[in-house]
Amino acid sequence: GDRGRTGSSHRKRVREPRNFLSMAELEKLASDLLSQPWISVCIGDSRFLLKASFSDTAYKLMLSDLDSVWWEEMNSDGLKQRAQELNKRLKASVSAFCRNLREAVGPLMRDGSGDHLSGFECERARNLLRISLRSELSGVPFYWIFHCTEAPLSMVSRHMICPLLNMMRALHRQTQDLMLLLERKDAEILDYKENGATLSRDRLETKTFNQEEFKDRFLAESLSEAIRVQDGRVFNTELQRLYTTVTTAKPKRKRGHDSEEGDRSNPQDNLEEAQGTASIKTKEEVFAPTPAENSGIKKQAVHSLQTSAPRNSVPSIAKQKKKKSKGIFS
């Protein structure tokens, strides 16, 4: 009796590390999945956004048709059981099954054009989405079904809502920086003109940049085209890159917080950090000036450029009036 209990206890001790490794693997999959950008795919007659992460013996994926979001995760035990149920005559290791699935889904992930790919079919039933796959494994027919259920709201927020809000803030900040750069360029050009420089080609002349006019024109003329989804591609290459950057970025650590709290970051933390930074910067943001104020700003910028230049710098344009300049000005 004691020997039987000892053997049972020993078997439990052997199984525990296996379950622990499986959980660690799934946690890594979750982290990898978050950094994966959404890819436009076509399965059967339906278009989806897809992101997936595979390891040697597990996988995790998400799909969305912009109305619902589905997901599935599978560890080594579940993967082995389903493979045996769907392919009773096929004998292979779990890593071989998972590698075959990764290779089958790979073209969808790499292409991202939304084109139809043979071998996949989808079926919807209430809150479930079934994606069936027919392929081959070592020359033998291989059949698989992804059983996807509706993703919880917390998962949708982590993989969609928070990253998209952070992307929106990043693009808005980028736009503001570009507008400020254009105003500085206008001030620089004004300085050239006031010192006698002229354009060598009239067609290169541009109007002074006006933020409000640009925003109004964009909303009236370009917005409808900008938000139109072309060929089912919601995320182009640049947006995919920005998505990955946003989801892998860590917020700046605040003073007084220990390192462990700083490491537990998530998209919501990044969003709150961005909101806090934005609220502070609101008082410092440059307002859209009126034409009269804009002229004053430009003169101030010109005066600042002239007074802040070091004595050993290149001589000012005013001293070079007699020389014929090269480039777009003459």
Short mmCIF file of C-alpha atoms in Angstrom, two decimals, residues 14-315:
data_model
loop_
_atom_site.label_atom_id
_atom_site.label_comp_id
_atom_site.label_asym_id
_atom_site.label_seq_id
_atom_site.Cartn_x
_atom_site.Cartn_y
_atom_site.Cartn_z
CA VAL A 14 6.76 14.12 -12.78
CA ARG A 15 3.64 15.70 -14.32
CA GLU A 16 3.82 19.05 -12.56
CA PRO A 17 6.83 20.46 -14.48
CA ARG A 18 5.09 19.57 -17.74
CA ASN A 19 2.01 21.64 -16.84
CA PHE A 20 4.22 24.48 -15.65
CA LEU A 21 6.11 24.57 -18.94
CA SER A 22 2.82 24.56 -20.83
CA MET A 23 1.61 27.63 -18.91
CA ALA A 24 4.92 29.42 -19.49
CA GLU A 25 4.66 28.62 -23.17
CA LEU A 26 1.13 30.01 -23.38
CA GLU A 27 2.22 33.20 -21.61
CA LYS A 28 4.97 33.69 -24.18
CA LEU A 29 2.46 33.06 -26.95
CA ALA A 30 0.20 35.75 -25.48
CA SER A 31 3.07 38.24 -25.46
CA ASP A 32 4.09 37.35 -29.02
CA LEU A 33 0.49 37.57 -30.22
CA LEU A 34 0.09 41.09 -28.84
CA SER A 35 3.04 42.35 -30.89
CA GLN A 36 1.80 40.71 -34.09
CA PRO A 37 0.05 43.20 -36.43
CA TRP A 38 -3.37 42.49 -37.89
CA ILE A 39 -3.23 41.02 -41.40
CA SER A 40 -6.04 41.13 -43.98
CA VAL A 41 -6.95 37.62 -45.17
CA CYS A 42 -9.69 35.98 -47.20
CA ILE A 43 -11.01 32.62 -45.97
CA GLY A 44 -13.69 31.09 -48.15
CA ASP A 45 -15.96 33.96 -49.15
CA SER A 46 -15.29 36.01 -46.03
CA ARG A 47 -12.70 38.64 -45.26
CA PHE A 48 -11.02 38.77 -41.87
CA LEU A 49 -8.29 40.45 -39.92
CA LEU A 50 -5.94 37.77 -38.57
CA LYS A 51 -3.07 37.60 -36.12
CA ALA A 52 -1.45 34.40 -34.93
CA SER A 53 1.51 33.16 -32.93
CA PHE A 54 2.98 29.64 -33.08
CA SER A 55 5.54 27.83 -30.97
CA ASP A 56 6.87 24.30 -31.41
CA THR A 57 3.93 22.73 -29.58
CA ALA A 58 1.22 25.41 -29.20
CA TYR A 59 -0.51 28.26 -30.95
CA LYS A 60 -2.78 31.22 -30.31
CA LEU A 61 -4.74 33.19 -32.91
CA MET A 62 -7.39 35.89 -33.29
CA LEU A 63 -9.73 36.77 -36.15
CA SER A 64 -12.13 39.64 -36.70
CA ASP A 65 -14.61 40.62 -39.40
CA LEU A 66 -14.95 44.09 -37.78
CA ASP A 67 -18.30 42.98 -36.33
CA SER A 68 -17.01 40.28 -33.98
CA VAL A 69 -13.67 39.04 -32.68
CA TRP A 70 -12.86 35.33 -32.21
CA TRP A 71 -9.88 33.54 -30.74
CA GLU A 72 -8.43 30.16 -29.90
CA GLU A 73 -5.39 28.96 -27.99
CA MET A 74 -4.12 25.40 -27.98
CA ASN A 75 -1.40 23.78 -25.89
CA SER A 76 0.44 20.56 -26.68
CA ASP A 77 -2.06 18.23 -24.96
CA GLY A 78 -5.08 19.74 -26.70
CA LEU A 79 -3.29 19.86 -30.03
CA LYS A 80 -2.34 16.18 -29.82
CA GLN A 81 -5.86 15.12 -28.86
CA ARG A 82 -7.56 17.03 -31.69
CA ALA A 83 -5.02 15.83 -34.25
CA GLN A 84 -5.70 12.23 -33.27
CA GLU A 85 -9.47 12.73 -33.43
CA LEU A 86 -9.37 14.32 -36.90
CA ASN A 87 -6.57 12.18 -38.35
CA LYS A 88 -6.98 8.70 -36.87
CA ARG A 89 -4.57 7.03 -39.31
CA LEU A 90 -1.88 9.69 -39.10
CA LYS A 91 0.88 9.20 -36.55
CA ALA A 92 3.21 12.14 -35.90
CA SER A 93 4.64 14.19 -33.07
CA VAL A 94 2.92 17.29 -31.67
CA SER A 95 5.73 19.46 -33.00
CA ALA A 96 5.15 18.03 -36.50
CA PHE A 97 1.43 18.88 -36.30
CA CYS A 98 2.14 22.40 -35.05
CA ARG A 99 4.84 22.99 -37.67
CA ASN A 100 2.42 21.92 -40.40
CA LEU A 101 -0.22 24.34 -39.13
CA ARG A 102 2.31 27.16 -38.97
CA GLU A 103 3.39 26.48 -42.55
CA ALA A 104 -0.24 26.38 -43.69
CA VAL A 105 -1.15 29.68 -42.02
CA GLY A 106 2.19 31.26 -42.97
CA PRO A 107 1.20 32.28 -46.53
CA LEU A 108 -1.84 34.08 -45.15
CA MET A 109 0.34 36.01 -42.71
CA ARG A 110 3.11 36.81 -45.19
CA ASP A 111 0.88 37.87 -48.07
CA GLY A 112 -1.64 40.04 -46.28
CA SER A 113 -3.21 41.08 -49.60
CA GLY A 114 -6.62 39.66 -48.75
CA ASP A 115 -6.48 37.26 -51.69
CA HIS A 116 -8.29 33.93 -51.46
CA LEU A 117 -6.07 31.03 -50.41
CA SER A 118 -7.15 27.48 -51.19
CA GLY A 119 -7.39 24.85 -48.47
CA PHE A 120 -9.27 27.00 -45.95
CA GLU A 121 -13.01 27.17 -45.32
CA CYS A 122 -14.99 28.94 -42.61
CA GLU A 123 -18.33 28.21 -40.97
CA ARG A 124 -20.18 30.38 -38.46
CA ALA A 125 -22.63 29.07 -35.88
CA ARG A 126 -23.98 31.46 -33.26
CA ASN A 127 -20.94 32.69 -31.30
CA LEU A 128 -18.54 30.18 -32.85
CA LEU A 129 -16.27 30.38 -35.87
CA ARG A 130 -14.85 27.19 -37.35
CA ILE A 131 -11.92 27.41 -39.76
CA SER A 132 -11.22 24.10 -41.48
CA LEU A 133 -7.96 23.30 -43.21
CA ARG A 134 -7.09 20.50 -45.62
CA SER A 135 -3.42 19.94 -46.36
CA GLU A 136 -0.76 17.24 -46.31
CA LEU A 137 1.75 16.12 -43.73
CA SER A 138 4.66 14.07 -45.11
CA GLY A 139 2.55 13.15 -48.15
CA VAL A 140 -0.43 12.04 -46.04
CA PRO A 141 -3.72 14.04 -46.02
CA PHE A 142 -3.98 16.22 -42.92
CA TYR A 143 -7.22 17.74 -41.66
CA TRP A 144 -7.58 20.41 -38.99
CA ILE A 145 -10.33 22.61 -37.52
CA PHE A 146 -9.74 25.82 -35.58
CA HIS A 147 -12.59 26.13 -33.07
CA CYS A 148 -12.74 29.85 -32.34
CA THR A 149 -15.00 31.40 -29.73
CA GLU A 150 -15.87 35.05 -29.20
CA ALA A 151 -13.03 36.91 -27.54
CA PRO A 152 -13.71 38.52 -24.15
CA LEU A 153 -13.96 42.30 -24.02
CA SER A 154 -10.67 42.58 -22.13
CA MET A 155 -8.88 40.79 -24.98
CA VAL A 156 -10.53 42.99 -27.62
CA SER A 157 -9.47 46.05 -25.64
CA ARG A 158 -5.89 44.80 -25.31
CA HIS A 159 -5.42 43.85 -28.96
CA MET A 160 -7.63 46.42 -30.71
CA ILE A 161 -9.07 49.33 -28.78
CA CYS A 162 -6.04 50.43 -26.75
CA PRO A 163 -3.47 49.97 -29.57
CA LEU A 164 -5.69 51.85 -32.04
CA LEU A 165 -6.20 54.73 -29.59
CA ASN A 166 -2.45 54.89 -29.01
CA MET A 167 -1.86 54.84 -32.77
CA MET A 168 -4.33 57.69 -33.16
CA ARG A 169 -2.47 59.75 -30.56
CA ALA A 170 0.90 58.97 -32.14
CA LEU A 171 -0.31 60.00 -35.61
CA HIS A 172 -1.88 63.18 -34.20
CA ARG A 173 1.41 64.08 -32.51
CA GLN A 174 3.26 63.36 -35.76
CA THR A 175 0.87 65.64 -37.66
CA GLN A 176 1.35 68.46 -35.14
CA ASP A 177 5.13 68.14 -35.38
CA LEU A 178 4.97 68.30 -39.19
CA MET A 179 2.77 71.40 -39.07
CA LEU A 180 5.19 73.13 -36.74
CA LEU A 181 8.05 72.18 -39.07
CA LEU A 182 6.16 73.70 -42.02
CA GLU A 183 5.70 76.96 -40.10
CA ARG A 184 9.42 77.03 -39.36
CA LYS A 185 10.16 76.43 -43.03
CA ASP A 186 7.84 79.33 -43.95
CA ALA A 187 9.74 81.56 -41.53
CA GLU A 188 13.02 80.46 -43.09
CA ILE A 189 11.75 81.19 -46.63
CA LEU A 190 10.45 84.59 -45.49
CA ASP A 191 13.91 85.40 -44.19
CA TYR A 192 15.42 84.53 -47.59
CA LYS A 193 12.90 86.76 -49.42
CA GLU A 194 13.37 89.70 -47.09
CA ASN A 195 17.09 89.52 -47.79
CA GLY A 196 16.59 89.71 -51.54
CA ALA A 197 16.49 86.04 -52.57
CA THR A 198 14.08 85.07 -55.37
CA LEU A 199 12.97 81.80 -56.89
CA SER A 200 14.73 80.69 -60.05
CA ARG A 201 11.54 78.84 -61.10
CA ASP A 202 8.14 80.38 -60.37
CA ARG A 203 6.39 76.99 -60.36
CA LEU A 204 8.22 76.10 -57.13
CA GLU A 205 6.55 78.92 -55.20
CA THR A 206 4.09 77.79 -52.51
CA LYS A 207 1.59 79.64 -50.36
CA THR A 208 2.25 80.20 -46.68
CA PHE A 209 1.01 77.16 -44.77
CA ASN A 210 -2.20 77.65 -42.81
CA GLN A 211 -3.18 74.90 -40.38
CA GLU A 212 -6.91 75.60 -40.31
CA GLU A 213 -7.21 75.83 -44.09
CA PHE A 214 -5.28 72.57 -44.47
CA LYS A 215 -7.50 70.74 -41.94
CA ASP A 216 -10.72 72.03 -43.54
CA ARG A 217 -9.55 71.07 -47.03
CA PHE A 218 -8.50 67.60 -45.86
CA LEU A 219 -11.86 66.91 -44.20
CA ALA A 220 -13.76 68.16 -47.25
CA GLU A 221 -11.70 66.60 -50.04
CA SER A 222 -9.53 63.74 -48.78
CA LEU A 223 -11.19 62.19 -45.72
CA SER A 224 -13.62 59.93 -47.59
CA GLU A 225 -10.78 58.42 -49.63
CA ALA A 226 -8.51 58.08 -46.60
CA ILE A 227 -11.01 56.02 -44.58
CA ARG A 228 -12.11 53.84 -47.47
CA VAL A 229 -10.94 50.24 -47.12
CA GLN A 230 -9.34 49.14 -50.38
CA ASP A 231 -9.27 45.43 -51.27
CA GLY A 232 -10.08 44.51 -47.67
CA ARG A 233 -6.75 45.87 -46.42
CA VAL A 234 -7.43 47.78 -43.22
CA PHE A 235 -3.79 47.89 -42.09
CA ASN A 236 -1.19 48.80 -44.69
CA THR A 237 2.50 48.16 -44.10
CA GLU A 238 3.14 51.45 -42.32
CA LEU A 239 0.16 51.00 -39.98
CA GLN A 240 1.24 47.42 -39.22
CA ARG A 241 4.67 48.72 -38.27
CA LEU A 242 3.15 51.42 -36.09
CA TYR A 243 0.86 48.86 -34.42
CA THR A 244 3.84 46.66 -33.52
CA THR A 245 5.77 49.66 -32.20
CA VAL A 246 2.84 50.80 -30.05
CA THR A 247 2.13 47.36 -28.58
CA THR A 248 5.77 46.69 -27.71
CA ALA A 249 6.49 50.16 -26.30
CA LYS A 250 6.82 50.44 -22.53
CA PRO A 251 5.57 53.53 -20.71
CA LYS A 252 8.12 55.65 -18.89
CA ARG A 253 8.52 54.66 -15.28
CA LYS A 254 7.27 57.18 -12.77
CA ARG A 255 9.40 58.16 -9.81
CA GLY A 256 8.57 56.29 -6.65
CA HIS A 257 7.49 53.12 -8.49
CA ASP A 258 9.61 50.03 -8.11
CA SER A 259 10.98 48.11 -11.06
CA GLU A 260 8.44 45.29 -10.77
CA GLU A 261 5.53 47.68 -11.22
CA GLY A 262 7.26 49.25 -14.21
CA ASP A 263 7.68 45.89 -15.92
CA ARG A 264 4.00 44.97 -15.71
CA SER A 265 3.01 47.14 -18.66
CA ASN A 266 0.08 46.71 -21.01
CA PRO A 267 -1.62 48.74 -23.76
CA GLN A 268 -3.96 50.35 -21.22
CA ASP A 269 -0.94 51.61 -19.26
CA ASN A 270 0.50 53.06 -22.47
CA LEU A 271 -2.81 54.75 -23.22
CA GLU A 272 -3.05 56.28 -19.75
CA GLU A 273 0.57 57.46 -20.04
CA ALA A 274 -0.19 59.05 -23.40
CA GLN A 275 -3.32 60.71 -22.02
CA GLY A 276 -1.37 62.10 -19.06
CA THR A 277 1.35 63.46 -21.31
CA ALA A 278 -1.22 64.96 -23.67
CA SER A 279 -3.04 66.75 -20.82
CA ILE A 280 0.22 68.31 -19.64
CA LYS A 281 1.20 69.35 -23.15
CA THR A 282 -2.22 70.93 -23.82
CA LYS A 283 -1.11 74.12 -22.09
CA GLU A 284 2.04 74.25 -24.20
CA GLU A 285 0.57 73.41 -27.63
CA VAL A 286 0.90 76.07 -30.30
CA PHE A 287 -2.47 77.57 -31.19
CA ALA A 288 -3.53 78.13 -34.78
CA PRO A 289 -2.64 81.81 -35.37
CA THR A 290 -4.65 84.31 -37.36
CA PRO A 291 -2.99 85.77 -40.50
CA ALA A 292 -1.88 88.86 -38.54
CA GLU A 293 -0.56 86.76 -35.66
CA ASN A 294 1.07 84.38 -38.14
CA SER A 295 3.04 87.27 -39.63
CA GLY A 296 4.18 88.30 -36.16
CA ILE A 297 5.27 84.74 -35.38
CA LYS A 298 7.29 84.54 -38.57
CA LYS A 299 9.03 87.86 -37.87
CA GLN A 300 9.85 86.65 -34.38
CA ALA A 301 11.24 83.43 -35.84
CA VAL A 302 13.35 85.39 -38.33
CA HIS A 303 14.64 87.67 -35.58
CA SER A 304 15.41 84.61 -33.42
CA LEU A 305 17.32 82.96 -36.25
CA GLN A 306 19.38 86.08 -36.85
CA THR A 307 20.17 86.81 -33.18
CA SER A 308 20.83 83.21 -32.16
CA ALA A 309 23.34 82.48 -34.92
CA PRO A 310 26.91 82.08 -33.56
CA ARG A 311 29.56 84.57 -34.69
CA ASN A 312 31.68 81.93 -36.40
CA SER A 313 28.76 80.56 -38.39
CA VAL A 314 28.21 80.97 -42.13
CA PRO A 315 27.71 84.67 -43.07
#
